[in-house]
Every structure is written in structure tokens, then in C-alpha cells.
JSON list of C-alpha atoms in Angstrom, two decimals:
[
{"chain": "A", "resi": 1, "resn": "MET", "atom": "CA", "xyz": [-66.35, -2.76, 102.59]},
{"chain": "A", "resi": 2, "resn": "ASN", "atom": "CA", "xyz": [-64.36, -3.96, 99.49]},
{"chain": "A", "resi": 3, "resn": "GLU", "atom": "CA", "xyz": [-65.76, -3.92, 95.75]},
{"chain": "A", "resi": 4, "resn": "GLN", "atom": "CA", "xyz": [-66.77, -7.62, 95.67]},
{"chain": "A", "resi": 5, "resn": "THR", "atom": "CA", "xyz": [-68.73, -7.18, 98.93]},
{"chain": "A", "resi": 6, "resn": "ARG", "atom": "CA", "xyz": [-70.31, -3.91, 97.60]},
{"chain": "A", "resi": 7, "resn": "ARG", "atom": "CA", "xyz": [-71.24, -5.46, 94.16]},
{"chain": "A", "resi": 8, "resn": "GLU", "atom": "CA", "xyz": [-72.90, -8.19, 96.08]},
{"chain": "A", "resi": 9, "resn": "CYS", "atom": "CA", "xyz": [-74.98, -5.66, 98.25]},
{"chain": "A", "resi": 10, "resn": "ILE", "atom": "CA", "xyz": [-75.86, -3.84, 95.03]},
{"chain": "A", "resi": 11, "resn": "LYS", "atom": "CA", "xyz": [-77.14, -7.22, 93.72]},
{"chain": "A", "resi": 12, "resn": "ALA", "atom": "CA", "xyz": [-79.09, -8.32, 96.93]},
{"chain": "A", "resi": 13, "resn": "LEU", "atom": "CA", "xyz": [-80.79, -4.66, 96.90]},
{"chain": "A", "resi": 14, "resn": "ALA", "atom": "CA", "xyz": [-81.50, -5.14, 93.23]},
{"chain": "A", "resi": 15, "resn": "TYR", "atom": "CA", "xyz": [-83.32, -8.30, 94.26]},
{"chain": "A", "resi": 16, "resn": "GLY", "atom": "CA", "xyz": [-85.54, -6.38, 96.58]},
{"chain": "A", "resi": 17, "resn": "ARG", "atom": "CA", "xyz": [-83.82, -7.21, 99.80]},
{"chain": "A", "resi": 18, "resn": "SER", "atom": "CA", "xyz": [-84.10, -4.80, 102.46]},
{"chain": "A", "resi": 19, "resn": "ARG", "atom": "CA", "xyz": [-81.04, -2.59, 103.63]},
{"chain": "A", "resi": 20, "resn": "ASP", "atom": "CA", "xyz": [-81.47, -4.18, 107.19]},
{"chain": "A", "resi": 21, "resn": "GLU", "atom": "CA", "xyz": [-81.55, -7.72, 105.83]},
{"chain": "A", "resi": 22, "resn": "VAL", "atom": "CA", "xyz": [-78.37, -6.90, 103.61]},
{"chain": "A", "resi": 23, "resn": "CYS", "atom": "CA", "xyz": [-76.45, -5.35, 106.50]},
{"chain": "A", "resi": 24, "resn": "ALA", "atom": "CA", "xyz": [-77.13, -8.41, 108.62]},
{"chain": "A", "resi": 25, "resn": "VAL", "atom": "CA", "xyz": [-76.68, -11.19, 106.21]},
{"chain": "A", "resi": 26, "resn": "MET", "atom": "CA", "xyz": [-73.50, -9.45, 104.56]},
{"chain": "A", "resi": 27, "resn": "ASP", "atom": "CA", "xyz": [-72.24, -8.17, 107.98]},
{"chain": "A", "resi": 28, "resn": "VAL", "atom": "CA", "xyz": [-71.65, -4.49, 106.70]},
{"chain": "A", "resi": 29, "resn": "PRO", "atom": "CA", "xyz": [-72.62, -1.37, 108.48]},
{"chain": "A", "resi": 30, "resn": "MET", "atom": "CA", "xyz": [-75.68, 0.58, 107.55]},
{"chain": "A", "resi": 31, "resn": "GLU", "atom": "CA", "xyz": [-73.40, 3.53, 106.52]},
{"chain": "A", "resi": 32, "resn": "ALA", "atom": "CA", "xyz": [-71.55, 1.62, 103.85]},
{"chain": "A", "resi": 33, "resn": "LEU", "atom": "CA", "xyz": [-75.04, 0.92, 102.43]},
{"chain": "A", "resi": 34, "resn": "ASN", "atom": "CA", "xyz": [-76.12, 4.29, 102.46]},
{"chain": "A", "resi": 35, "resn": "ASP", "atom": "CA", "xyz": [-73.26, 5.08, 100.00]},
{"chain": "A", "resi": 36, "resn": "ILE", "atom": "CA", "xyz": [-74.93, 2.80, 97.32]},
{"chain": "A", "resi": 37, "resn": "THR", "atom": "CA", "xyz": [-77.30, 4.94, 95.31]},
{"chain": "A", "resi": 38, "resn": "GLU", "atom": "CA", "xyz": [-80.66, 3.83, 93.84]},
{"chain": "A", "resi": 39, "resn": "LYS", "atom": "CA", "xyz": [-79.26, 4.53, 90.31]},
{"chain": "A", "resi": 40, "resn": "GLU", "atom": "CA", "xyz": [-76.81, 1.70, 90.88]},
{"chain": "A", "resi": 41, "resn": "ILE", "atom": "CA", "xyz": [-79.45, -0.63, 92.31]},
{"chain": "A", "resi": 42, "resn": "ILE", "atom": "CA", "xyz": [-81.77, -0.06, 89.26]},
{"chain": "A", "resi": 43, "resn": "GLN", "atom": "CA", "xyz": [-79.01, -0.49, 86.68]},
{"chain": "A", "resi": 44, "resn": "GLN", "atom": "CA", "xyz": [-78.04, -3.72, 88.29]},
{"chain": "A", "resi": 45, "resn": "ARG", "atom": "CA", "xyz": [-81.85, -4.67, 88.50]},
{"chain": "A", "resi": 46, "resn": "ASN", "atom": "CA", "xyz": [-82.09, -4.06, 84.74]},
{"chain": "A", "resi": 47, "resn": "TYR", "atom": "CA", "xyz": [-79.14, -6.09, 83.86]},
{"chain": "A", "resi": 48, "resn": "LEU", "atom": "CA", "xyz": [-80.51, -8.99, 85.76]},
{"chain": "A", "resi": 49, "resn": "LYS", "atom": "CA", "xyz": [-83.74, -8.76, 83.83]},
{"chain": "A", "resi": 50, "resn": "LYS", "atom": "CA", "xyz": [-81.92, -8.62, 80.65]},
{"chain": "A", "resi": 51, "resn": "MET", "atom": "CA", "xyz": [-79.88, -11.55, 81.56]},
{"chain": "A", "resi": 52, "resn": "GLY", "atom": "CA", "xyz": [-82.85, -13.66, 82.44]},
{"chain": "A", "resi": 53, "resn": "TYR", "atom": "CA", "xyz": [-82.49, -13.70, 86.25]},
{"chain": "A", "resi": 54, "resn": "MET", "atom": "CA", "xyz": [-85.38, -11.90, 87.32]},
{"chain": "A", "resi": 55, "resn": "PRO", "atom": "CA", "xyz": [-88.83, -11.60, 85.52]}
]
């Protein structure tokens, strides 16, 4: 998985999508998503809230 795909997966997870759904839509293996930490997801969620993209 390249860096752009990784960032998009983190963003999708931050928006609350399930890992199964992200795998299917982004066409990435579950093993690749398992490398994404909860800390990365929380940081992205906080950023999206700060920027006004999430309530």
C-alpha cells in the first residue's frame, strides 16, 4: 500500500468506517490495515474535527 492509499484508509477509519468496509472499497488486504494504529486514527479524527469536517 502506498502512502496516499494509507492516508485515505486512515481518513476512512477516522470517519468511522469499519476495517472490512475499508478493505473492500480501497482494495487493500486486512494485513495492511492492521498496521494502522488507533493513535493514527484518533489523530486524524481530531484533525478533521478541528478543520470542521466532523462535528
